Coordinates of C-alpha atoms and ligand atoms in Angstrom, one line a residue:
M22 CA -158.0 -7.9 -79.0
I23 CA -156.2 -9.6 -82.0
N24 CA -153.4 -12.1 -81.3
G25 CA -153.4 -10.8 -77.7
V26 CA -152.7 -7.3 -78.9
L27 CA -154.8 -4.3 -77.6
P28 CA -156.5 -2.1 -80.2
P29 CA -154.1 0.8 -81.2
E30 CA -156.3 3.5 -79.5
S31 CA -156.0 1.6 -76.1
T32 CA -152.2 1.3 -76.6
G33 CA -152.0 5.0 -77.4
N34 CA -154.0 5.9 -74.3
L35 CA -151.9 3.7 -72.1
L36 CA -148.7 5.3 -73.3
R37 CA -150.1 8.7 -72.9
A38 CA -151.2 7.9 -69.3
R39 CA -147.8 6.4 -68.4
F40 CA -145.8 9.3 -70.1
G41 CA -148.1 11.8 -68.2
E42 CA -147.2 10.2 -64.8
M43 CA -143.5 10.2 -65.6
F44 CA -142.7 13.1 -67.8
G45 CA -145.7 15.3 -68.5
T46 CA -148.2 15.7 -71.3
D47 CA -146.3 17.1 -74.2
M48 CA -145.3 14.1 -76.3
R49 CA -145.5 12.3 -79.7
I50 CA -146.1 8.7 -80.3
F51 CA -144.1 6.5 -82.8
R52 CA -144.3 2.8 -83.6
A53 CA -142.4 0.3 -85.6
P54 CA -143.5 -3.3 -86.4
G55 CA -142.0 -6.8 -86.1
R56 CA -141.9 -9.0 -89.1
V57 CA -142.2 -12.4 -90.6
N58 CA -140.0 -13.5 -93.4
L59 CA -142.0 -15.4 -96.1
I60 CA -138.9 -16.7 -98.0
G61 CA -135.3 -15.8 -98.4
E62 CA -133.5 -16.9 -95.2
H63 CA -129.9 -16.1 -94.5
T64 CA -129.6 -14.5 -97.9
D65 CA -129.5 -10.8 -96.8
Y66 CA -125.9 -10.8 -95.7
N67 CA -125.0 -12.6 -98.9
D68 CA -126.2 -9.6 -101.0
G69 CA -129.3 -11.8 -102.0
F70 CA -133.1 -11.6 -102.0
V71 CA -135.6 -11.7 -99.1
M72 CA -139.3 -11.4 -98.9
P73 CA -140.5 -10.3 -95.5
A74 CA -143.8 -8.7 -94.4
A75 CA -144.4 -6.4 -91.4
I76 CA -146.9 -7.9 -88.9
G77 CA -149.4 -6.2 -86.6
F78 CA -147.1 -6.3 -83.5
Y79 CA -145.4 -3.0 -82.8
T80 CA -142.9 -1.4 -80.5
W81 CA -144.5 1.8 -79.4
I82 CA -142.6 4.8 -78.0
A83 CA -144.0 8.0 -76.6
A84 CA -141.3 10.7 -76.9
A85 CA -140.5 14.3 -76.0
K86 CA -137.4 16.3 -76.8
R87 CA -135.4 17.7 -73.7
E88 CA -133.3 20.8 -73.6
D89 CA -130.3 19.0 -72.3
R90 CA -128.3 16.0 -73.6
I91 CA -129.9 13.4 -71.2
L92 CA -131.8 10.4 -72.4
E93 CA -134.3 8.9 -70.0
A94 CA -136.1 5.8 -71.2
Y95 CA -138.6 3.7 -69.4
S96 CA -139.6 0.2 -70.6
D97 CA -143.0 -1.0 -69.4
H98 CA -142.0 -4.6 -70.3
F99 CA -138.9 -4.6 -68.0
E100 CA -140.4 -2.0 -65.6
E101 CA -137.1 -0.2 -65.6
K102 CA -135.9 3.3 -66.3
I103 CA -132.4 4.0 -67.7
T104 CA -130.7 7.4 -67.8
F105 CA -127.6 8.2 -69.7
S106 CA -125.9 11.1 -71.4
L107 CA -125.6 11.5 -75.1
D108 CA -122.0 12.5 -74.5
A109 CA -121.1 9.1 -72.9
L110 CA -122.5 6.5 -75.3
D111 CA -119.4 4.4 -76.1
G112 CA -118.7 1.0 -74.5
P113 CA -119.2 -2.7 -75.2
P114 CA -122.6 -4.3 -75.4
R115 CA -124.0 -4.7 -71.9
K116 CA -126.5 -7.5 -72.9
H117 CA -129.4 -5.2 -71.6
W118 CA -132.3 -3.7 -73.4
S119 CA -130.8 -0.3 -73.2
D120 CA -128.0 -1.4 -75.7
F121 CA -130.5 -0.8 -78.4
I122 CA -131.4 2.7 -77.3
R123 CA -127.7 3.6 -76.6
G124 CA -126.7 1.9 -80.0
V125 CA -129.2 3.9 -82.1
A126 CA -128.3 7.2 -80.4
A127 CA -124.5 6.5 -80.8
T128 CA -124.8 5.6 -84.5
F129 CA -127.0 8.5 -85.4
E130 CA -124.7 10.9 -83.6
G131 CA -121.7 9.2 -85.2
A132 CA -123.3 9.8 -88.6
G133 CA -123.5 13.5 -87.9
H134 CA -127.0 13.8 -86.6
K135 CA -126.7 15.9 -83.6
L136 CA -129.4 14.6 -81.3
A137 CA -131.2 16.4 -78.4
G138 CA -131.9 14.7 -75.0
A139 CA -135.3 13.0 -74.8
N140 CA -137.7 11.4 -72.5
L141 CA -139.1 8.0 -73.8
V142 CA -141.7 5.6 -72.7
I143 CA -141.5 2.2 -74.5
H144 CA -144.2 -0.4 -74.8
T145 CA -143.6 -3.6 -76.9
E146 CA -146.1 -6.0 -78.4
V147 CA -143.6 -7.9 -80.4
P148 CA -142.8 -11.2 -78.6
L149 CA -139.2 -11.2 -77.5
G150 CA -136.7 -13.8 -78.5
A151 CA -139.2 -15.4 -80.9
G152 CA -137.4 -14.5 -84.2
L153 CA -140.0 -11.8 -85.0
S154 CA -137.6 -9.0 -85.0
S155 CA -138.4 -7.3 -81.8
S156 CA -134.8 -5.8 -81.9
A157 CA -135.3 -4.1 -85.2
S158 CA -138.7 -2.8 -84.3
L159 CA -137.3 -1.2 -81.2
E160 CA -134.3 0.3 -83.0
V161 CA -136.5 1.8 -85.7
A162 CA -139.0 3.1 -83.3
T163 CA -136.3 4.6 -81.2
A164 CA -134.7 6.2 -84.3
L165 CA -138.0 8.0 -85.0
A166 CA -138.4 9.0 -81.4
L167 CA -135.0 10.5 -81.2
T168 CA -135.1 12.3 -84.6
V169 CA -138.7 13.5 -85.4
P170 CA -139.4 15.6 -82.2
A171 CA -135.9 17.0 -82.4
G172 CA -136.7 18.2 -85.9
I173 CA -134.0 16.1 -87.5
A174 CA -135.0 14.7 -91.0
V175 CA -133.4 11.4 -91.8
P176 CA -134.3 9.6 -95.1
R177 CA -135.9 6.1 -94.4
L178 CA -133.1 4.2 -96.1
E179 CA -130.4 5.9 -94.1
L180 CA -132.5 5.3 -91.0
A181 CA -132.8 1.6 -91.7
K182 CA -129.0 1.4 -92.3
L183 CA -128.1 3.2 -89.2
C184 CA -130.3 1.0 -87.2
Q185 CA -128.6 -2.1 -88.7
A186 CA -125.3 -0.5 -87.8
A187 CA -126.5 0.0 -84.3
E188 CA -127.3 -3.7 -83.9
N189 CA -124.0 -4.7 -85.5
Q190 CA -121.9 -2.5 -83.3
Y191 CA -123.7 -2.1 -80.0
V192 CA -125.6 -5.4 -79.7
G193 CA -123.1 -7.8 -81.2
A194 CA -125.1 -9.6 -83.9
R195 CA -123.7 -9.3 -87.4
C196 CA -127.3 -9.2 -88.8
G197 CA -128.2 -8.2 -92.4
I198 CA -130.4 -5.3 -93.4
M199 CA -133.8 -7.3 -93.8
D200 CA -135.3 -6.7 -90.4
Q201 CA -134.6 -2.9 -90.1
F202 CA -135.6 -2.5 -93.8
I203 CA -139.0 -4.1 -93.5
A204 CA -139.7 -2.3 -90.1
S205 CA -139.0 1.0 -92.0
F206 CA -140.7 0.2 -95.4
G207 CA -143.4 -2.3 -94.8
V208 CA -146.8 -1.6 -96.4
S209 CA -150.0 -2.9 -95.2
G210 CA -151.4 -5.8 -97.4
S211 CA -148.1 -6.4 -99.1
A212 CA -145.0 -8.5 -98.9
L213 CA -141.7 -6.7 -99.7
M214 CA -139.3 -8.4 -102.0
L215 CA -135.8 -6.7 -101.4
D216 CA -132.6 -6.9 -103.3
C217 CA -130.2 -6.7 -100.5
R218 CA -127.4 -5.5 -102.8
S219 CA -129.1 -2.6 -104.6
L220 CA -131.6 -2.2 -101.8
E221 CA -134.3 -1.8 -104.6
Y222 CA -137.6 -3.3 -103.5
Q223 CA -140.9 -4.4 -104.9
L224 CA -144.2 -4.5 -103.0
I225 CA -146.2 -7.6 -103.9
P226 CA -149.8 -7.7 -102.7
V227 CA -150.7 -10.7 -100.6
P228 CA -154.2 -11.9 -101.7
R229 CA -156.9 -11.0 -99.3
D230 CA -158.0 -14.7 -98.9
L231 CA -154.5 -15.7 -97.6
R232 CA -153.2 -15.5 -94.0
L233 CA -149.7 -15.6 -92.7
V234 CA -150.0 -17.7 -89.7
V235 CA -147.0 -17.6 -87.3
C236 CA -146.5 -20.6 -85.0
N237 CA -144.2 -20.0 -82.1
S238 CA -142.3 -23.1 -81.1
M239 CA -141.7 -21.4 -77.7
V240 CA -138.1 -22.4 -77.9
R241 CA -136.2 -19.2 -77.4
H242 CA -133.4 -18.5 -79.9
E243 CA -131.1 -16.8 -77.3
H244 CA -127.9 -18.5 -77.9
A245 CA -128.2 -18.2 -81.6
S246 CA -126.0 -15.3 -82.3
G247 CA -122.7 -17.3 -82.0
E248 CA -124.1 -19.8 -84.6
Y249 CA -125.5 -16.9 -86.7
N250 CA -122.0 -15.3 -87.0
R251 CA -120.4 -18.6 -87.8
R252 CA -122.8 -19.1 -90.7
R253 CA -121.8 -15.7 -92.0
A254 CA -118.2 -16.7 -91.7
D255 CA -118.8 -19.9 -93.6
C256 CA -120.4 -18.1 -96.4
E257 CA -117.4 -15.7 -96.5
A258 CA -115.1 -18.6 -96.6
G259 CA -117.1 -20.1 -99.5
V260 CA -116.8 -16.9 -101.5
K261 CA -113.0 -16.7 -101.0
L262 CA -112.5 -20.2 -102.2
L263 CA -114.9 -19.9 -105.1
A264 CA -113.3 -16.6 -106.2
Q265 CA -110.2 -18.5 -107.1
H266 CA -112.2 -20.0 -109.9
L267 CA -114.8 -17.4 -110.5
P268 CA -112.8 -14.2 -110.4
G269 CA -115.1 -11.1 -109.9
I270 CA -117.6 -12.7 -107.5
R271 CA -118.1 -10.5 -104.5
A272 CA -120.8 -12.5 -102.6
L273 CA -122.8 -15.7 -103.0
R274 CA -125.3 -13.6 -104.8
D275 CA -123.0 -13.8 -107.8
V276 CA -122.9 -17.5 -107.9
G277 CA -125.3 -19.8 -109.7
I278 CA -126.1 -23.3 -108.8
A279 CA -124.3 -24.7 -111.9
D280 CA -121.1 -22.8 -111.0
L281 CA -121.3 -24.0 -107.5
D282 CA -121.7 -27.6 -108.6
K283 CA -118.8 -27.2 -111.0
Y284 CA -116.5 -26.1 -108.2
K285 CA -117.9 -28.3 -105.5
D286 CA -114.6 -30.1 -104.9
A287 CA -112.8 -26.9 -104.2
L288 CA -114.9 -26.5 -101.1
P289 CA -115.0 -28.4 -97.7
E290 CA -118.3 -30.3 -97.6
T291 CA -119.9 -28.1 -94.9
I292 CA -119.0 -24.9 -96.7
Y293 CA -120.5 -26.4 -99.9
R294 CA -123.8 -27.1 -98.2
R295 CA -123.9 -23.7 -96.7
C296 CA -123.3 -22.1 -100.1
R297 CA -125.9 -24.5 -101.7
H298 CA -128.5 -23.3 -99.3
V299 CA -127.9 -19.6 -100.0
V300 CA -127.5 -20.0 -103.8
S301 CA -130.7 -22.1 -104.1
E302 CA -132.6 -19.9 -101.6
N303 CA -132.0 -16.8 -103.8
Q304 CA -133.5 -18.5 -106.7
R305 CA -136.5 -19.6 -104.6
V306 CA -137.2 -16.0 -103.6
L307 CA -137.3 -15.0 -107.3
D308 CA -139.6 -18.0 -108.1
A309 CA -141.8 -17.2 -105.1
A310 CA -142.3 -13.6 -106.2
K311 CA -143.5 -14.9 -109.6
A312 CA -145.8 -17.4 -107.9
L313 CA -147.4 -14.7 -105.6
E314 CA -147.8 -12.2 -108.5
S315 CA -149.4 -14.9 -110.7
G316 CA -151.9 -16.0 -108.1
D317 CA -150.2 -19.5 -107.5
P318 CA -150.2 -20.0 -103.7
D319 CA -149.5 -23.8 -104.2
G320 CA -146.4 -23.0 -106.1
F321 CA -145.4 -20.4 -103.3
G322 CA -146.1 -23.1 -100.8
R323 CA -143.9 -25.7 -102.4
L324 CA -141.1 -23.2 -102.3
M325 CA -141.5 -22.7 -98.6
Y326 CA -141.3 -26.3 -97.9
A327 CA -138.1 -26.5 -100.1
S328 CA -136.7 -23.5 -98.2
H329 CA -137.3 -25.2 -94.9
A330 CA -135.6 -28.5 -96.0
S331 CA -132.6 -26.5 -97.2
L332 CA -132.3 -24.6 -93.9
R333 CA -132.6 -27.8 -92.0
D334 CA -130.3 -30.0 -94.0
D335 CA -127.8 -27.7 -95.7
Y336 CA -127.7 -24.6 -93.4
E337 CA -128.5 -26.4 -90.2
V338 CA -130.2 -23.7 -88.4
S339 CA -133.5 -25.4 -87.6
C340 CA -134.3 -27.4 -84.6
K341 CA -136.6 -30.4 -83.9
E342 CA -139.5 -28.2 -82.7
L343 CA -139.4 -26.2 -85.8
D344 CA -139.3 -29.3 -88.0
L345 CA -142.2 -30.7 -86.1
L346 CA -144.2 -27.6 -86.6
V347 CA -143.6 -27.7 -90.4
E348 CA -144.5 -31.4 -90.5
L349 CA -147.7 -30.9 -88.6
A350 CA -148.6 -27.9 -90.7
S351 CA -148.3 -30.0 -93.8
S352 CA -151.4 -32.0 -92.9
S353 CA -153.5 -29.2 -91.2
P354 CA -156.5 -27.4 -92.8
G355 CA -156.0 -24.8 -95.6
I356 CA -152.1 -25.1 -95.7
Y357 CA -150.2 -24.1 -98.7
G358 CA -146.7 -24.1 -97.3
A359 CA -144.7 -23.8 -94.1
R360 CA -141.2 -23.0 -93.1
M361 CA -139.1 -21.7 -90.2
T362 CA -138.7 -18.0 -90.3
G363 CA -135.9 -15.7 -89.1
G364 CA -132.4 -16.7 -87.9
G365 CA -133.5 -20.1 -86.6
F366 CA -132.5 -22.3 -83.7
G367 CA -136.0 -21.8 -82.2
G368 CA -138.5 -19.1 -82.7
C369 CA -141.3 -19.4 -85.2
T370 CA -142.6 -20.9 -88.4
V371 CA -144.5 -19.0 -91.0
N372 CA -147.4 -20.7 -92.7
L373 CA -149.3 -19.7 -95.7
V374 CA -153.0 -20.6 -95.1
R375 CA -156.3 -20.0 -96.8
A376 CA -158.1 -17.4 -94.7
E377 CA -161.3 -19.4 -94.3
H378 CA -159.3 -22.3 -92.8
A379 CA -157.1 -20.2 -90.5
A380 CA -159.1 -20.7 -87.3
A381 CA -159.2 -24.5 -87.9
F382 CA -155.6 -24.5 -88.7
E383 CA -154.7 -22.6 -85.6
A384 CA -156.8 -25.1 -83.5
Q385 CA -155.3 -28.2 -85.0
M386 CA -151.7 -26.9 -84.7
A387 CA -152.2 -25.9 -81.1
R388 CA -153.6 -29.4 -80.3
T389 CA -151.1 -31.5 -82.2
Y390 CA -148.0 -29.6 -81.2
Q391 CA -149.0 -29.7 -77.5
Q392 CA -149.8 -33.4 -77.7
A393 CA -146.4 -34.1 -79.2
T394 CA -144.2 -31.8 -77.1
G395 CA -146.2 -30.8 -74.0
I396 CA -145.6 -27.3 -75.0
A397 CA -148.6 -24.9 -75.9
P398 CA -147.5 -22.9 -78.8
N399 CA -148.5 -19.2 -79.4
I400 CA -150.2 -18.9 -82.7
Y401 CA -150.8 -15.6 -84.5
V402 CA -152.9 -15.2 -87.5
C403 CA -151.4 -12.2 -89.4
E404 CA -151.8 -10.1 -92.5
P405 CA -149.1 -7.7 -93.8
A406 CA -149.0 -4.7 -91.7
Q407 CA -147.7 -1.1 -92.0
G408 CA -144.1 -0.2 -91.3
A409 CA -142.9 2.4 -89.0
E410 CA -145.0 5.5 -88.5
A411 CA -146.0 8.3 -86.1
W412 CA -149.3 7.4 -84.4
P413 CA -151.9 8.5 -85.3
A414 CA -150.4 8.4 -88.8
E415 CA -148.6 11.6 -90.1
R416 CA -148.2 11.6 -93.8
S417 CA -145.0 13.5 -94.0
L418 CA -142.8 11.1 -92.1
R419 CA -141.5 8.9 -95.1
S420 CA -138.9 10.1 -97.4
Ligands
LIG512 C1 -131.9 -12.4 -88.5 C2 -131.2 -11.3 -89.0 C3 -131.5 -11.0 -90.5 C4 -131.4 -12.2 -91.3 C5 -132.1 -13.3 -90.7 C6 -131.9 -14.7 -91.4 O1 -133.3 -12.1 -88.4 O2 -131.4 -10.2 -88.2 O3 -130.7 -9.9 -91.0 O4 -130.1 -12.6 -91.7 O5 -131.8 -13.6 -89.4 O6 -132.5 -14.5 -92.7

């Protein structure tokens, strides 16, 4: 087991056995990963830059097509089976895991992909509520499970966008495209720098002697979606005010730090700080890509610390446990840089650590965080993993 996750063969067997008990032996298996974002936080919905990597925690789904329009889905995490008709998908979010399944089915049908009924068995390895994108991994895995066995070909980019729409409309979070994109396009061994406006991306190999160590504060970010939507609204308000002086800007992506400072007085103080985070973070992603490509993990690490400070002070989406994890990391073995990752208000930090020190780093972080808070953190030592795929891998699935 790595990070408490079973080897893929065992998970495959487990799913086959469960599916066999419930629905029979004819099935295919799909999986989509969670992610960690190395840098570029709260920039995706500002048309900016992000740099996530997929991590080796997957949502797995065994699936078979049915001849009718009924979806039956069993979640082994919730030990619950839901049944609904593809002809009755509408309705507000129910705050239930089935919202994701219903939402994906509804958005794909709405986009003209006529689905068939299906039987699904879902198994998830992605920690829930930890900011590692369990939602997007469930959406993307569901999208494959509902389309591939039914013989419906959906290009990957469209698939990622429809999954984002499902989350926006059926779950209620106004998330950007980052999580669904990396779950769909991640490549093992690489981080992915994405331009969230053009949706062009570049894979940047992460050197083999580095690890992405994820430290879970164990503070759940459950109540974060109200704050998240408020931050989005702050950014939109900033763009509206700045556009009076900078005609033609469409998003904070179009604003440079010099322009922002020039029109500082046109913005309420809080809105100014929100904008300053986004504008400076976009630049940090571009700088971080250069640092990673040129073999400068120290430079990359400095940008991670700066990103964290900006998220803490200007964007105000950190919390004391995340700040503590970053501070403890800064004096732990093998560290280059640390920051909160994901939406914030709890969840995880990401740490860039020299591989040979990863075990010592993990041990020291576990000890010092528990001493300070009484909470035992979960710590995962990760390398960039592969995005969504049929399992075992089928070459033809990506388009
Ligand atoms: C969540 C959202 C993403 C992104 C991050 C913050 O993970 O789902 O779209 O906005 O927060 O960077």
